[in-house]
Coordinates of C-alpha atoms and ligand atoms in Angstrom, one line a residue:
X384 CA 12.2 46.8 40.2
X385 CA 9.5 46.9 37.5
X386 CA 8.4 44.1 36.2
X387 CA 9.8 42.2 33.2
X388 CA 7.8 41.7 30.0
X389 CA 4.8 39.4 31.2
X390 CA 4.7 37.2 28.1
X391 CA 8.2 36.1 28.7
X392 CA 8.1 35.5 32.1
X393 CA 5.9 33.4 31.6
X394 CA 7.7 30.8 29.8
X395 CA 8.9 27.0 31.2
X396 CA 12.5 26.1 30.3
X397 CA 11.9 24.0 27.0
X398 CA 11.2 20.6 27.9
X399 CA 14.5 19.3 25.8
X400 CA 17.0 21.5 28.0
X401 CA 15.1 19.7 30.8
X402 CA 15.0 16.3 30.1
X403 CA 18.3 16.6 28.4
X404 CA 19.8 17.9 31.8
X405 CA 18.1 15.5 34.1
X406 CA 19.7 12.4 31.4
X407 CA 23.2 14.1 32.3
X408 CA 22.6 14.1 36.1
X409 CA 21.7 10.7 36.4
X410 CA 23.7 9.1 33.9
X411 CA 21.0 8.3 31.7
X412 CA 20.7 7.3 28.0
X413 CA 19.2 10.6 25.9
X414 CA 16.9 9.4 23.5
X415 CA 14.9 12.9 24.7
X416 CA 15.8 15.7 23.2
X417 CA 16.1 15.6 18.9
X418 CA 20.0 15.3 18.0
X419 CA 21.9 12.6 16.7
X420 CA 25.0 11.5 19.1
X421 CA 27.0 10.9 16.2
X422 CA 28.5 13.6 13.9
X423 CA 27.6 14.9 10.9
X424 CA 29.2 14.1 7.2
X425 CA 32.5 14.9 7.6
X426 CA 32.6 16.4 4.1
X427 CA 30.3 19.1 5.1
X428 CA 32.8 20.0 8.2
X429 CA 35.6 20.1 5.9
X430 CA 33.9 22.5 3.5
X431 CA 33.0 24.9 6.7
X432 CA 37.1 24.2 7.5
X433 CA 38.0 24.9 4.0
X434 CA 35.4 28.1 3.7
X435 CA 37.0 29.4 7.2
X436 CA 39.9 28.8 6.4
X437 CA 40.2 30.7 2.7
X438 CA 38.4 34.2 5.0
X439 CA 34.5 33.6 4.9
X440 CA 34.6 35.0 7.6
X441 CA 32.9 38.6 8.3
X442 CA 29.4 39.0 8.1
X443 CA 27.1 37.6 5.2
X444 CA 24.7 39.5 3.1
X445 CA 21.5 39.6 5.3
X446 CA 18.9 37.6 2.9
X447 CA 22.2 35.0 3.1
X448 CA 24.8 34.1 0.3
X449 CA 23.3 33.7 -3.2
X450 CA 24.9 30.5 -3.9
X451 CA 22.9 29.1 -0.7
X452 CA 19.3 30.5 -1.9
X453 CA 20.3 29.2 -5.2
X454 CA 21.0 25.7 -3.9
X455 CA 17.8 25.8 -1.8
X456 CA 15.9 27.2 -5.0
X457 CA 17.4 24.6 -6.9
X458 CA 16.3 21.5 -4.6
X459 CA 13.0 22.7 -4.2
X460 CA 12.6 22.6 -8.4
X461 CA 14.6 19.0 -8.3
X462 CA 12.4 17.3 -5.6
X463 CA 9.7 18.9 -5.4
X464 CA 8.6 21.2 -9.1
X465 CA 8.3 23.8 -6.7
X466 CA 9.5 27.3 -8.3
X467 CA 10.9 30.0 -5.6
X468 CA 13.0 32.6 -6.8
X469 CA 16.3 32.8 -5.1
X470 CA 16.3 36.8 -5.3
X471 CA 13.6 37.8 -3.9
X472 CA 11.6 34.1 -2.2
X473 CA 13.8 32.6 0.4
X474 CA 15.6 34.2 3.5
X475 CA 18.4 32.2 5.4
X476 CA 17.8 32.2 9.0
X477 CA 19.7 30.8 12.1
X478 CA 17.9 27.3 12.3
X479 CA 14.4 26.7 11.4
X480 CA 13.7 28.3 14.8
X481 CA 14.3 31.7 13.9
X482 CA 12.5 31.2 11.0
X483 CA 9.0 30.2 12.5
X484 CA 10.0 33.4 15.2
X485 CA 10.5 35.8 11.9
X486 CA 7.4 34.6 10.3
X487 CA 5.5 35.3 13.6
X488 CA 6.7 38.1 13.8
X489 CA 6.0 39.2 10.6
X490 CA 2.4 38.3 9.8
X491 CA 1.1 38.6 13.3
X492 CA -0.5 41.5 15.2
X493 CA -1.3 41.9 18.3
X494 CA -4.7 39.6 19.1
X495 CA -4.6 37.9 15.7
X496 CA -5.5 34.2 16.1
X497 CA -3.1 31.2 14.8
X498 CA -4.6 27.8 14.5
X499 CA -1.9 24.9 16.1
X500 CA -2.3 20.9 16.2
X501 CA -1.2 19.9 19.1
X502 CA 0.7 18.2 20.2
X503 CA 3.6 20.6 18.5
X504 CA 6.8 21.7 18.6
X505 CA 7.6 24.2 21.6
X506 CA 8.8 27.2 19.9
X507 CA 5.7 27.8 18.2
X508 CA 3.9 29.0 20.9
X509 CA 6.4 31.0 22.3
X510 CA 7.0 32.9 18.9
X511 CA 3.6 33.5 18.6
X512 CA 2.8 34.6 22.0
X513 CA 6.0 37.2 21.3
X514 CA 4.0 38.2 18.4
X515 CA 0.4 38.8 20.5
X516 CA -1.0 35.9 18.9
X517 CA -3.8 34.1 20.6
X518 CA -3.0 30.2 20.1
X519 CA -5.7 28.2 18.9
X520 CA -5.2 24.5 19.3
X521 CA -6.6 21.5 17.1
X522 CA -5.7 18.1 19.0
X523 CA -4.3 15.6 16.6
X524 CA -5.3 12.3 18.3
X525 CA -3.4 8.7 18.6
X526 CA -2.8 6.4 17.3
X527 CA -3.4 7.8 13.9
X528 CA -2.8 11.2 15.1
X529 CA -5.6 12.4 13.0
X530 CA -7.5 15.8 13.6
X531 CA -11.5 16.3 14.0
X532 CA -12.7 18.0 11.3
X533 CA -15.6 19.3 13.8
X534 CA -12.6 20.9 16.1
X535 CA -11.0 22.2 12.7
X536 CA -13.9 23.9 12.0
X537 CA -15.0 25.2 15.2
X538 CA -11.0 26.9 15.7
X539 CA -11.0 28.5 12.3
X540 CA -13.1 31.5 11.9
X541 CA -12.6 35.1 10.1
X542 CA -9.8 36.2 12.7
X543 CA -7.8 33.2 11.8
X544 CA -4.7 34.5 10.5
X545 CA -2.1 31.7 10.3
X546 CA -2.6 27.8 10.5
X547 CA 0.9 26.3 11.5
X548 CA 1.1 22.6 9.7
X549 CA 4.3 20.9 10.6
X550 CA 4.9 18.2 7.8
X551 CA 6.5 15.4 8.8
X552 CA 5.4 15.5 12.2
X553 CA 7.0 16.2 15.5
X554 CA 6.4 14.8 17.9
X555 CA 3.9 12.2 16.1
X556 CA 6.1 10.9 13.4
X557 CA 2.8 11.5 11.5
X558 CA 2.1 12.7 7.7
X559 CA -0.5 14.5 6.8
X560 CA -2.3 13.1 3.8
X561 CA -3.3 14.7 0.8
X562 CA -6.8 14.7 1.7
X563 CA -5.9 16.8 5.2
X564 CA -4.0 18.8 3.3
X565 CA -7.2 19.5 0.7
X566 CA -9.4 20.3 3.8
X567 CA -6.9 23.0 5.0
X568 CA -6.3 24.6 1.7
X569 CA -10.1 24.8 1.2
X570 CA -10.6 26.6 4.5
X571 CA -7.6 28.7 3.6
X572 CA -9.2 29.8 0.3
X573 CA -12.1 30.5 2.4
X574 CA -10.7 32.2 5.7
X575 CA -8.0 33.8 3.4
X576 CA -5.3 32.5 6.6
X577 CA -1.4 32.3 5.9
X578 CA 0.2 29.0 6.4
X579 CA 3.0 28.2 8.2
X580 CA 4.5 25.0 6.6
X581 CA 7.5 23.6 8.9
X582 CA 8.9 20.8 6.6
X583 CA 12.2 20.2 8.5
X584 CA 11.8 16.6 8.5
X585 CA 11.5 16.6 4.7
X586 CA 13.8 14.0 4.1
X587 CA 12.8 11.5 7.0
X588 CA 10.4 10.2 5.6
X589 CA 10.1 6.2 5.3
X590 CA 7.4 4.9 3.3
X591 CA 6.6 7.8 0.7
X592 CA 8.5 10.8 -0.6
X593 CA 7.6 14.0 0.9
X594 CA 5.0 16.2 -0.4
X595 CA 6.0 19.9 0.4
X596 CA 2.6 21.8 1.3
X597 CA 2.9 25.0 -1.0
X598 CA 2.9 22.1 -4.1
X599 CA -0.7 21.8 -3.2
X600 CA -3.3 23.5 -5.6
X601 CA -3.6 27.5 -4.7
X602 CA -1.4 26.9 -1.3
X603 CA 1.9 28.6 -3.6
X604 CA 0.4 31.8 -2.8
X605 CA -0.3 31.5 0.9
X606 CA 2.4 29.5 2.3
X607 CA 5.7 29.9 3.9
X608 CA 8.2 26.8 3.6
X609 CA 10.1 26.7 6.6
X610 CA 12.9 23.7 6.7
X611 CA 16.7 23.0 8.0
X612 CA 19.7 21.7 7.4
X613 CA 20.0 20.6 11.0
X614 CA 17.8 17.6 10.5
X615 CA 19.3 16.6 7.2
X616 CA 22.9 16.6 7.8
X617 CA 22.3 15.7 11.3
X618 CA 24.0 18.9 11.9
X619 CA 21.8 20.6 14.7
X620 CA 24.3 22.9 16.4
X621 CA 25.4 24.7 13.0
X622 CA 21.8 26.1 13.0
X623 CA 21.5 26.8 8.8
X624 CA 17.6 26.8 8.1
X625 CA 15.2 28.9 5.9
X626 CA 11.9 30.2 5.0
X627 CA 10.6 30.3 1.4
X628 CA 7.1 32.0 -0.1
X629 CA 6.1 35.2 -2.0
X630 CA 8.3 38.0 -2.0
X631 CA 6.5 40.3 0.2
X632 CA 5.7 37.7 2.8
X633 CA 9.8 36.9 3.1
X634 CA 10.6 40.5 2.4
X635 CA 9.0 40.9 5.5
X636 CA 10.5 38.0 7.0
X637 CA 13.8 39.6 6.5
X638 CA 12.7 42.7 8.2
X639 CA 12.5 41.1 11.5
X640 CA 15.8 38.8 10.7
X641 CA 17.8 41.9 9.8
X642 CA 17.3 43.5 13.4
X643 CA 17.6 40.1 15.2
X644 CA 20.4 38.2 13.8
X645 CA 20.6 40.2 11.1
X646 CA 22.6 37.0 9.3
X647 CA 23.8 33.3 9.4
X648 CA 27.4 32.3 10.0
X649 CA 29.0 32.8 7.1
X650 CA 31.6 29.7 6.5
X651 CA 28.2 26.9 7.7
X652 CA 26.3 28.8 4.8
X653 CA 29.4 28.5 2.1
X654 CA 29.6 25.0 3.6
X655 CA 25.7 24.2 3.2
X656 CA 25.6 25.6 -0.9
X657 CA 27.8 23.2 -1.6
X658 CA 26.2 20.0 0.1
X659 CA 22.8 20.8 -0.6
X660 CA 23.7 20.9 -4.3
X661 CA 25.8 17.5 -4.1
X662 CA 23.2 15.4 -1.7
X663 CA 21.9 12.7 -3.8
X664 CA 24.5 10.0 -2.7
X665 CA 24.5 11.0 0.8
X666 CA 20.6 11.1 1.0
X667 CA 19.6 7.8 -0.1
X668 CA 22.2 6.2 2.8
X669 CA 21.1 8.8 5.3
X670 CA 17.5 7.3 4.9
X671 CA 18.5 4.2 4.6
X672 CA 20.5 4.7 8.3
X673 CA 17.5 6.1 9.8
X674 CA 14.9 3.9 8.7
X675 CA 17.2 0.8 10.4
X676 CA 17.5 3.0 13.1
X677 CA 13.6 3.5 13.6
X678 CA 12.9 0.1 12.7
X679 CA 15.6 -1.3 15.5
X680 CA 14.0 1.0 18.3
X681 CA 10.3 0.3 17.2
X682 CA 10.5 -3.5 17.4
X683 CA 13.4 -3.4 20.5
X684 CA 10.2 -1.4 22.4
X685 CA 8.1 -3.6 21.0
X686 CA 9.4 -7.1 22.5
X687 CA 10.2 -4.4 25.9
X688 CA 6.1 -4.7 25.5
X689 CA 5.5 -0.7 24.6
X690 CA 2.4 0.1 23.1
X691 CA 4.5 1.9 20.6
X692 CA 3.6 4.0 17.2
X693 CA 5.7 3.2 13.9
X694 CA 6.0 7.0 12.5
X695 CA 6.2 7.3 9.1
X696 CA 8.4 10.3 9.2
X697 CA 11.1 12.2 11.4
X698 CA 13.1 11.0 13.7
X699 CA 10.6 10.4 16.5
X700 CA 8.4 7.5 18.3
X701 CA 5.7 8.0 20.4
X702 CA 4.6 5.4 23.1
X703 CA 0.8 5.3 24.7
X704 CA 1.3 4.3 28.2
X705 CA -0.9 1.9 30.4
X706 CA -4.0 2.9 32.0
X707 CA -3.5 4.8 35.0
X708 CA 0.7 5.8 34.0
X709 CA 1.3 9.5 33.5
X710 CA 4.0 10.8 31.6
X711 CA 5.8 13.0 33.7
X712 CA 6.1 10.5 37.0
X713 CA 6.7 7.7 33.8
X714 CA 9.9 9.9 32.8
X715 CA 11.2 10.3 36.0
X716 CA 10.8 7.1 37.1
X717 CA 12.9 5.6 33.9
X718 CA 15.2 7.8 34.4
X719 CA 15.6 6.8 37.6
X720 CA 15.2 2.9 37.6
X721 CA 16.1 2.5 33.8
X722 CA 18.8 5.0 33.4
X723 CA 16.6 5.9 30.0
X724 CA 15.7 9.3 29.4
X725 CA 12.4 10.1 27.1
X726 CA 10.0 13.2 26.9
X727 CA 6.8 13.3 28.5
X728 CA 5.0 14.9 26.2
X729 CA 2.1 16.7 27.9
X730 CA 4.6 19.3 27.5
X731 CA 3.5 19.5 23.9
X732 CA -0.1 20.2 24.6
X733 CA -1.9 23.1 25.9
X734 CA -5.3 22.5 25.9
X735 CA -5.8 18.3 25.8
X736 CA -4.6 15.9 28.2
X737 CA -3.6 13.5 25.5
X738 CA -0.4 14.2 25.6
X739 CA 0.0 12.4 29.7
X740 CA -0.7 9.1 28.2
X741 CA 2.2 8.9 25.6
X742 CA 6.0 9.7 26.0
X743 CA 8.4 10.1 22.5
X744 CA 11.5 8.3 22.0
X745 CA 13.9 9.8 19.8
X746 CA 15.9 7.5 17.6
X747 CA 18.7 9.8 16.2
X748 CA 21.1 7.6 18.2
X749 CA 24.3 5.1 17.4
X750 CA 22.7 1.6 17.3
X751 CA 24.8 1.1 20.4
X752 CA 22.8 4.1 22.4
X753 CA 19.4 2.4 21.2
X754 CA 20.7 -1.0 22.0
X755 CA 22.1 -0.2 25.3
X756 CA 18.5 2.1 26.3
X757 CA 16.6 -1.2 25.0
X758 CA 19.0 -3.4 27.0
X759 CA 18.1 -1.4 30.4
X760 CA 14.8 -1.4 29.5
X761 CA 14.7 -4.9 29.3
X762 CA 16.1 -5.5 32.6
X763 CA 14.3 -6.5 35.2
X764 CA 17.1 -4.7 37.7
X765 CA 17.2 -1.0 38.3
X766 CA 20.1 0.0 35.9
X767 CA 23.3 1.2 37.9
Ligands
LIG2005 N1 13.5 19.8 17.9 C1 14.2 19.1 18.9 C2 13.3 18.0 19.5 O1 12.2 18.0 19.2 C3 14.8 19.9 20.0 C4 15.2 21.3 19.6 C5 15.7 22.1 20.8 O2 16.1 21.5 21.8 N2 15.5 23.3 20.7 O3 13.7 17.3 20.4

């Protein structure tokens, strides 16, 4: 037979389905892969219910229903003062991750360079490589996960086309501060590079509200807002997310989501234009949940003597191993002995081998999931 495309082939299964599926053969606690193990708002279901049940259900307009880009509009002038017309400035995709792959897609041709800080989220480079990008990483280093502006620099040059910032940070739990932000835009203005903002953590932040990157002087013009409902209404599977930016850039966004997916499911995106536009209640006890919930796996690791990371943002801890520990026999072994799954997150890098000295802990998790993983953690017994 011939062969298959080479790009493809080339790809690892994603380190979630992984580490999810080695949790589920050994009976291990999941704080791996990024979903809560509780359900969402049970208002929400009931307006997808009620939306099904009174026959949205054939196929939505492509660019998705107009009272979901006008709630997403709307938000974005709420919290943020940021203007996007809901005509012609935002596309609904399937999940933030067909977003980032439209975008790709979109903007890249073939030997175009993108600028990545790694670690980052897995998708990216497989979207771009689809695209023919060459992947240029910029190592974001613990424990303040910051960037060398030397390395920053050095990777962006006239053949930069994109720079993907992904604001709050995964895997890091970091936010990039203003200043970061400043030294981007200013190489922007000067490299004339797209930006690919991924902002789906937007409303995990802890300590200070989120600044969406586009607000940033002359970034408007250059940047794509990419962001989900998945994280927000802890509502991963119904796969609802966006991308925002001038209209030519997200006309041509749609022009690769029309001949993928071509649109979102229609009843989750009647469902979502109502919630986004009546969140205020349910945000401030959603952050309130999570920031116990970060603050009750941070410390429990903490006394478990982890050398752990308090992340100001997303749902994500990372943990710096001791000398001489790697992360991938570190994961298998508590999975093994602890009955804990985590992800080693080498898997995140591609060119630094920061990433075998750490490991992330997710914290979307019932207080009793965190307490039990801390309780086997704790133990001084291999868990059963
Ligand atoms: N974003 C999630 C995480 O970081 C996983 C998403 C997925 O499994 N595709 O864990």
């Amino acid at each position: 037979m011939k062969p298959l495309n080479h790009t493809v082939s080339e790809f690892k299964e994603s380190i979630f389905t992984t580490m999810t599926k080695m949790a589920l053969e050994n009976s291990a606690i999941n704080l791996s892969q990024g979903f809560p193990d509780f359900d969402g708002p049970k208002w929400v279901g009931d307006l997808a219910a009620k939306a099904m049940a009174d026959g949205k259900n054939q196929y939505a307009p492509s660019l998705g229903i107009l009272p979901l880009r006008t709630a997403i509009a709307n938000n974005y002038k709420r919290f943020y003062n940021l203007d996007y017309d809901p005509i012609s400035e935002i596309v609904v995709t399937n999940g933030a991750t067909e977003a980032i792959f439209c975008a790709a897609m979109a903007l890249i041709n073939p030997g175009d360079e993108v600028v990545v800080f790694e670690p980052f989220y897995d998708s990216y480079y497989a979207s771009l490589k689809m695209a023919g990008a060459k992947v240029i990483p910029v190592t974001l280093f613990a424990p303040e996960f910051t960037y060398k502006m030397s390395d920053l620099k050095a990777a962006i040059t006239v053949k930069t086309k994109m720079v993907i910032v992904n604001n709050p940070h995964n895997p890091t739990g970091k936010i990039f501060s203003p200043a970061e932000i400043k030294e981007i835009s200013e190489l922007a203005e000067k490299f004339d590079f797209y930006i690919l903002s991924d902002e789906v953590y937007e409303f995990l932040t802890f300590d200070q509200a989120h600044n969406p990157t586009a607000c940033f002087e002359n970034l408007r013009k250059r940047t794509i807002t990419i962001s989900s409902t998945g994280k927000t209404f802890g509502l991963t599977g119904w796969k609802v997310g966006w991308a925002c930016g001038p209209s030519e850039i997200i006309k041509a966004i749609h022009n690769v989501h029309q001949f993928t997916t071509f649109c979102v499911a229609h009843p989750l995106q009647v469902a979502m234009a109502e919630a986004l536009a009546n969140m205020d209640e349910y945000l401030v006890d959603f952050k309130r949940q999570y920031r116990a919930k970060r603050d009750l796996l941070v410390n429990g690791l903490k006394e478990v003597g982890f050398n752990v990371i308090k992340p100001a943002g997303t749902y994500f801890t990372m943990a710096i191993l001791k000398d001489g520990e790697s992360d991938i026999e570190f994961c298998q072994k508590l999975i093994r002995e602890k009955k804990v799954a985590v992800i080693p997150t080498s898997a995140f890098y591609i060119k630094s081998d920061e990433g075998t000295r750490m490991v992330r802990f997710c914290f979307a998790k019932k207080d009793e999931t965190l307490n039990a993983a801390l309780t086997n953690l704790k133990s001084k017994e291999p868990s059963q």
